[in-house]
C-alpha atoms as a printed R data frame, in Angstrom:
    type eleno elety resid chain resno       x       y       z
1   ATOM     1    CA   MET     A     1 -90.881  29.531  11.038
2   ATOM     2    CA   THR     A     2 -91.662  27.102  13.836
3   ATOM     3    CA   ASN     A     3 -88.895  25.279  15.621
4   ATOM     4    CA   LYS     A     4 -90.040  22.000  14.031
5   ATOM     5    CA   VAL     A     5 -89.960  23.552  10.463
6   ATOM     6    CA   ARG     A     6 -86.438  24.915  11.310
7   ATOM     7    CA   MET     A     7 -85.182  21.636  12.532
8   ATOM     8    CA   ILE     A     8 -86.412  19.952   9.273
9   ATOM     9    CA   ALA     A     9 -84.646  22.577   7.149
10  ATOM    10    CA   LEU     A    10 -81.434  22.247   9.042
11  ATOM    11    CA   GLY     A    11 -81.693  18.571   8.481
12  ATOM    12    CA   LEU     A    12 -82.061  18.872   4.802
13  ATOM    13    CA   VAL     A    13 -79.215  21.209   4.514
14  ATOM    14    CA   SER     A    14 -77.000  18.823   6.464
15  ATOM    15    CA   VAL     A    15 -77.861  15.949   4.257
16  ATOM    16    CA   THR     A    16 -77.246  18.081   1.070
17  ATOM    17    CA   MET     A    17 -73.794  19.057   2.427
18  ATOM    18    CA   LEU     A    18 -72.984  15.479   3.434
19  ATOM    19    CA   GLN     A    19 -73.949  14.426  -0.007
20  ATOM    20    CA   ALA     A    20 -71.778  17.068  -1.704
21  ATOM    21    CA   CYS     A    21 -68.707  16.023   0.408
22  ATOM    22    CA   ALA     A    22 -69.375  12.370  -0.348
23  ATOM    23    CA   THR     A    23 -69.403  13.277  -4.168
24  ATOM    24    CA   LYS     A    24 -66.171  15.309  -3.882
25  ATOM    25    CA   GLY     A    25 -64.452  12.430  -2.102
26  ATOM    26    CA   PHE     A    26 -65.692   9.848  -4.640
27  ATOM    27    CA   VAL     A    27 -64.498  12.065  -7.641
28  ATOM    28    CA   ARG     A    28 -61.124  12.600  -5.747
29  ATOM    29    CA   ASP     A    29 -60.838   8.813  -5.365
30  ATOM    30    CA   GLN     A    30 -61.637   8.054  -8.952
31  ATOM    31    CA   VAL     A    31 -59.223  10.818 -10.216
32  ATOM    32    CA   GLY     A    32 -56.590   9.015  -8.202
33  ATOM    33    CA   VAL     A    33 -57.442   5.670  -9.645
34  ATOM    34    CA   VAL     A    34 -57.252   7.043 -13.259
35  ATOM    35    CA   ARG     A    35 -53.976   8.744 -12.420
36  ATOM    36    CA   ASP     A    36 -52.497   5.605 -10.965
37  ATOM    37    CA   SER     A    37 -53.935   3.536 -13.929
38  ATOM    38    CA   LEU     A    38 -52.583   6.076 -16.446
39  ATOM    39    CA   GLY     A    39 -49.181   6.079 -14.743
40  ATOM    40    CA   MET     A    40 -48.803   2.447 -14.912
41  ATOM    41    CA   GLU     A    41 -49.849   2.328 -18.599
42  ATOM    42    CA   ILE     A    42 -47.208   5.092 -19.518
43  ATOM    43    CA   SER     A    43 -44.601   3.203 -17.555
44  ATOM    44    CA   THR     A    44 -45.430  -0.150 -19.253
45  ATOM    45    CA   GLN     A    45 -45.271   1.616 -22.720
46  ATOM    46    CA   VAL     A    46 -41.875   3.375 -21.961
47  ATOM    47    CA   ALA     A    47 -40.549   0.014 -20.671
48  ATOM    48    CA   THR     A    48 -41.887  -1.782 -23.890
49  ATOM    49    CA   GLU     A    49 -40.322   0.912 -26.126
50  ATOM    50    CA   ARG     A    50 -37.105   0.674 -24.320
51  ATOM    51    CA   GLN     A    51 -36.951  -3.086 -24.571
52  ATOM    52    CA   ALA     A    52 -37.730  -2.743 -28.326
53  ATOM    53    CA   ARG     A    53 -34.922  -0.236 -28.790
54  ATOM    54    CA   GLU     A    54 -32.615  -2.394 -26.942
55  ATOM    55    CA   ALA     A    55 -33.517  -5.495 -28.983
56  ATOM    56    CA   ALA     A    56 -33.066  -3.423 -32.169
57  ATOM    57    CA   ASP     A    57 -29.665  -2.091 -31.155
58  ATOM    58    CA   GLU     A    58 -28.709  -5.805 -30.321
59  ATOM    59    CA   ALA     A    59 -29.842  -6.993 -33.549
60  ATOM    60    CA   ILE     A    60 -27.780  -4.205 -35.399
61  ATOM    61    CA   ARG     A    61 -24.702  -5.143 -33.294
62  ATOM    62    CA   THR     A    62 -25.171  -8.640 -34.281
63  ATOM    63    CA   ASP     A    63 -25.366  -7.822 -37.908
64  ATOM    64    CA   VAL     A    64 -22.315  -5.609 -37.719
65  ATOM    65    CA   ALA     A    65 -20.264  -8.333 -36.033
66  ATOM    66    CA   ALA     A    66 -21.557 -10.867 -38.710
67  ATOM    67    CA   LEU     A    67 -20.725  -8.454 -41.517
68  ATOM    68    CA   ARG     A    68 -17.283  -7.922 -40.222
69  ATOM    69    CA   THR     A    69 -16.714 -11.636 -40.131
70  ATOM    70    CA   GLU     A    70 -17.937 -12.222 -43.778
71  ATOM    71    CA   LEU     A    71 -15.899  -9.369 -45.084
72  ATOM    72    CA   GLN     A    72 -12.720 -10.529 -43.259
73  ATOM    73    CA   SER     A    73 -13.357 -13.899 -44.610
74  ATOM    74    CA   MET     A    74 -13.483 -12.507 -48.073
75  ATOM    75    CA   ARG     A    75 -10.146 -10.771 -47.440
76  ATOM    76    CA   THR     A    76  -8.657 -13.903 -46.138
77  ATOM    77    CA   GLU     A    77  -9.941 -16.539 -48.582
78  ATOM    78    CA   PHE     A    78  -9.894 -14.229 -51.711
79  ATOM    79    CA   GLY     A    79  -7.665 -11.406 -51.097
80  ATOM    80    CA   ALA     A    80 -10.473  -8.890 -51.434
81  ATOM    81    CA   LYS     A    81  -9.624  -5.308 -50.647
82  ATOM    82    CA   ILE     A    82 -12.836  -3.709 -49.124
83  ATOM    83    CA   THR     A    83 -12.902   0.102 -48.650
84  ATOM    84    CA   ALA     A    84 -15.495   2.178 -46.797
85  ATOM    85    CA   LEU     A    85 -17.023   4.964 -48.993
86  ATOM    86    CA   GLU     A    86 -19.272   7.739 -47.749
87  ATOM    87    CA   ASP     A    87 -22.467   5.964 -49.085
88  ATOM    88    CA   GLY     A    88 -21.304   2.302 -49.185
89  ATOM    89    CA   LEU     A    89 -18.549  -0.001 -49.905
90  ATOM    90    CA   LYS     A    90 -15.933  -0.617 -52.649
91  ATOM    91    CA   PHE     A    91 -15.028  -4.199 -53.264
92  ATOM    92    CA   ALA     A    92 -11.777  -4.923 -55.051
93  ATOM    93    CA   VAL     A    93 -12.510  -8.601 -55.373
94  ATOM    94    CA   PRO     A    94  -9.622 -10.324 -57.368
95  ATOM    95    CA   VAL     A    95 -11.679 -10.925 -60.495
96  ATOM    96    CA   ASN     A    96  -9.263 -10.792 -63.444
97  ATOM    97    CA   PHE     A    97  -9.326 -11.565 -67.127
98  ATOM    98    CA   ALA     A    98  -6.964 -13.093 -69.774
99  ATOM    99    CA   PHE     A    99  -5.363 -10.891 -72.314
100 ATOM   100    CA   ASP     A   100  -7.843  -9.480 -74.737
101 ATOM   101    CA   ASP     A   101 -10.736 -11.548 -73.032
102 ATOM   102    CA   ALA     A   102 -14.029 -10.802 -71.435
103 ATOM   103    CA   SER     A   103 -14.985 -14.227 -70.139
104 ATOM   104    CA   VAL     A   104 -15.485 -14.775 -66.343
105 ATOM   105    CA   ARG     A   105 -12.809 -17.415 -65.329
106 ATOM   106    CA   GLU     A   106 -13.642 -20.517 -63.447
107 ATOM   107    CA   GLN     A   107 -11.261 -19.687 -60.618
108 ATOM   108    CA   ASP     A   108 -13.006 -16.384 -60.000
109 ATOM   109    CA   ARG     A   109 -16.476 -17.656 -59.675
110 ATOM   110    CA   ALA     A   110 -16.223 -18.644 -55.846
111 ATOM   111    CA   ALA     A   111 -15.316 -15.095 -55.079
112 ATOM   112    CA   LEU     A   112 -18.188 -13.787 -57.181
113 ATOM   113    CA   GLU     A   113 -20.635 -16.122 -55.340
114 ATOM   114    CA   ARG     A   114 -19.516 -14.933 -51.863
115 ATOM   115    CA   PHE     A   115 -19.869 -11.398 -53.107
116 ATOM   116    CA   VAL     A   116 -23.616 -12.162 -54.070
117 ATOM   117    CA   GLN     A   117 -24.238 -13.782 -50.752
118 ATOM   118    CA   VAL     A   118 -22.907 -10.719 -48.784
119 ATOM   119    CA   THR     A   119 -24.651  -8.090 -50.655
120 ATOM   120    CA   GLN     A   120 -28.082 -10.112 -50.777
121 ATOM   121    CA   LYS     A   121 -27.836 -10.599 -47.065
122 ATOM   122    CA   TYR     A   122 -26.608  -7.151 -45.906
123 ATOM   123    CA   TYR     A   123 -27.198  -4.687 -48.775
124 ATOM   124    CA   PRO     A   124 -30.420  -6.040 -50.486
125 ATOM   125    CA   ASN     A   125 -31.435  -2.454 -51.596
126 ATOM   126    CA   ALA     A   126 -27.986  -1.204 -52.670
127 ATOM   127    CA   MET     A   127 -27.041  -0.119 -56.359
128 ATOM   128    CA   ILE     A   128 -23.998  -2.181 -57.538
129 ATOM   129    CA   THR     A   129 -21.808  -0.718 -60.109
130 ATOM   130    CA   VAL     A   130 -19.483  -3.242 -61.961
131 ATOM   131    CA   GLU     A   131 -16.501  -1.262 -62.981
132 ATOM   132    CA   GLY     A   132 -14.380  -2.800 -65.840
133 ATOM   133    CA   PHE     A   133 -10.758  -2.074 -66.645
134 ATOM   134    CA   ALA     A   134  -8.095  -3.118 -69.101
135 ATOM   135    CA   ASP     A   135  -4.316  -3.189 -69.529
136 ATOM   136    CA   PRO     A   136  -2.632  -0.365 -71.514
137 ATOM   137    CA   ALA     A   137  -2.157  -2.469 -74.812
138 ATOM   138    CA   GLY     A   138  -4.287  -1.239 -77.674
139 ATOM   139    CA   SER     A   139  -6.251   2.021 -78.411
140 ATOM   140    CA   VAL     A   140  -8.090   3.986 -75.976
141 ATOM   141    CA   ALA     A   141 -11.511   3.082 -77.823
142 ATOM   142    CA   TYR     A   142 -10.769  -0.509 -78.115
143 ATOM   143    CA   ASN     A   143  -9.806  -0.899 -74.386
144 ATOM   144    CA   LYS     A   144 -12.923   0.882 -73.281
145 ATOM   145    CA   ALA     A   145 -15.079  -1.346 -75.267
146 ATOM   146    CA   LEU     A   146 -13.143  -4.214 -73.917
147 ATOM   147    CA   SER     A   147 -13.590  -3.131 -70.350
148 ATOM   148    CA   GLU     A   148 -17.269  -2.550 -70.867
149 ATOM   149    CA   ARG     A   149 -17.531  -6.124 -72.119
150 ATOM   150    CA   ARG     A   150 -15.857  -7.388 -69.066
151 ATOM   151    CA   ALA     A   151 -18.159  -5.453 -66.701
152 ATOM   152    CA   GLU     A   152 -21.214  -6.773 -68.685
153 ATOM   153    CA   SER     A   153 -19.933 -10.338 -68.423
154 ATOM   154    CA   VAL     A   154 -19.627 -10.139 -64.642
155 ATOM   155    CA   LYS     A   155 -22.877  -8.467 -64.299
156 ATOM   156    CA   SER     A   156 -24.545 -11.195 -66.320
157 ATOM   157    CA   TYR     A   157 -22.893 -13.662 -63.969
158 ATOM   158    CA   LEU     A   158 -24.050 -11.974 -60.857
159 ATOM   159    CA   VAL     A   159 -27.543 -12.027 -62.253
160 ATOM   160    CA   SER     A   160 -27.235 -15.631 -62.896
161 ATOM   161    CA   ARG     A   161 -26.293 -16.123 -59.287
162 ATOM   162    CA   GLY     A   162 -29.439 -14.299 -57.751
163 ATOM   163    CA   LEU     A   163 -28.815 -10.641 -57.881
164 ATOM   164    CA   SER     A   164 -31.359  -8.307 -59.700
165 ATOM   165    CA   ASP     A   165 -30.595  -6.901 -63.052
166 ATOM   166    CA   ALA     A   166 -32.182  -3.657 -61.784
167 ATOM   167    CA   GLN     A   167 -29.660  -3.125 -59.145
168 ATOM   168    CA   LEU     A   168 -26.722  -3.599 -61.190
169 ATOM   169    CA   ARG     A   169 -25.034  -1.528 -63.774
170 ATOM   170    CA   ALA     A   170 -21.842  -2.046 -65.789
171 ATOM   171    CA   VAL     A   171 -19.307   0.577 -66.858
172 ATOM   172    CA   GLY     A   172 -16.119   0.292 -68.513
173 ATOM   173    CA   TYR     A   173 -13.152   2.706 -67.840
174 ATOM   174    CA   GLY     A   174 -10.583   1.176 -70.379
175 ATOM   175    CA   LYS     A   175  -6.944   1.517 -69.517
176 ATOM   176    CA   SER     A   176  -7.467   4.282 -66.987
177 ATOM   177    CA   ARG     A   177  -6.679   3.791 -63.337
178 ATOM   178    CA   LEU     A   178  -3.885   1.092 -63.902
179 ATOM   179    CA   VAL     A   179  -2.752  -0.763 -60.945
180 ATOM   180    CA   ASN     A   180   0.558  -1.533 -62.687
181 ATOM   181    CA   PRO     A   181   1.380   1.012 -65.299
182 ATOM   182    CA   GLY     A   182   3.157  -0.226 -68.296
183 ATOM   183    CA   ALA     A   183   2.206  -3.859 -67.685
184 ATOM   184    CA   TRP     A   184   0.308  -5.533 -70.346
185 ATOM   185    CA   GLY     A   185  -0.114  -8.836 -72.371
186 ATOM   186    CA   ASN     A   186   1.706 -11.874 -70.900
187 ATOM   187    CA   ASP     A   187   3.354  -9.724 -68.111
188 ATOM   188    CA   PRO     A   188   2.210 -11.271 -64.808
189 ATOM   189    CA   ALA     A   189   1.718  -7.802 -63.455
190 ATOM   190    CA   ALA     A   190  -0.740  -7.019 -66.231
191 ATOM   191    CA   GLU     A   191  -3.477  -9.156 -64.719
192 ATOM   192    CA   ALA     A   192  -4.186  -6.706 -62.029
193 ATOM   193    CA   ASN     A   193  -5.020  -4.164 -64.777
194 ATOM   194    CA   ARG     A   194  -7.411  -6.522 -66.423
195 ATOM   195    CA   ARG     A   195 -10.027  -6.463 -63.543
196 ATOM   196    CA   VAL     A   196 -13.483  -5.517 -62.342
197 ATOM   197    CA   VAL     A   197 -14.271  -3.608 -59.181
198 ATOM   198    CA   PHE     A   198 -17.606  -3.372 -57.348
199 ATOM   199    CA   VAL     A   199 -19.132  -0.276 -55.864
200 ATOM   200    CA   VAL     A   200 -21.994  -1.054 -53.496
201 ATOM   201    CA   GLU     A   201 -24.020   2.177 -52.706
202 ATOM   202    CA   HIS     A   202 -26.840   2.276 -50.278
203 ATOM   203    CA   VAL     A   203 -30.354   2.947 -51.651
204 ATOM   204    CA   GLY     A   204 -33.059   3.232 -49.113
205 ATOM   205    CA   PRO     A   205 -32.753   1.425 -45.699
206 ATOM   206    CA   SER     A   206 -29.783  -0.851 -45.365
207 ATOM   207    CA   VAL     A   207 -29.614  -3.820 -43.053
208 ATOM   208    CA   VAL     A   208 -26.252  -2.768 -41.870
209 ATOM   209    CA   ALA     A   209 -24.781   0.727 -42.438
210 ATOM   210    CA   ALA     A   210 -21.546   0.295 -40.505
211 ATOM   211    CA   VAL     A   211 -18.550  -1.398 -42.128
212 ATOM   212    CA   PRO     A   212 -15.156  -2.196 -41.250
213 ATOM   213    CA   THR     A   213 -12.230   0.194 -41.628
214 ATOM   214    CA   ALA     A   214 -10.627   0.360 -45.051
215 ATOM   215    CA   ASP     A   215  -7.743  -2.044 -45.846
């Protein structure tokens, strides 16, 4: 090989090596750009998810605070007793009945309407059981039937105020679970025995799962 040919060959090798180095440098730079871009994208996504979680937590806290206020208002205005259960709430709203009667009284309608508002807003997917009771006068069979009529009467009123018939069920327990044993008829203490109680059970997602402590 002549000196001239050798010089040309060396030149070609040098150019090839320079091109290879330039290519490696370009790839390295591009990898860095992609890495930085990916890192920024991940950081943005993490920040967005964190903000969404914080917003959701704040919304829940707001709903819980509002629910506590609503329930406390029911206690103050209507004397309701609200107890936390494992899967929901038990409302002892003072809805009572005259002796041997199953009609919803005019004075109890405001409490029922507030109950409807609270359950529609905070427990729209709940199953609500209307439990009816009677005082001890009369036979077991008669009082069971009477308590069922009371529960059905209240259920019908709740449906008329906007609750779904599908989420309501009525049951009668007759003269069991007496609040004031032995009180019946015109005895003022008997009215507490002639009552309905609501059990609100969560079905599916609930707007608010947290509830105040029991009365």
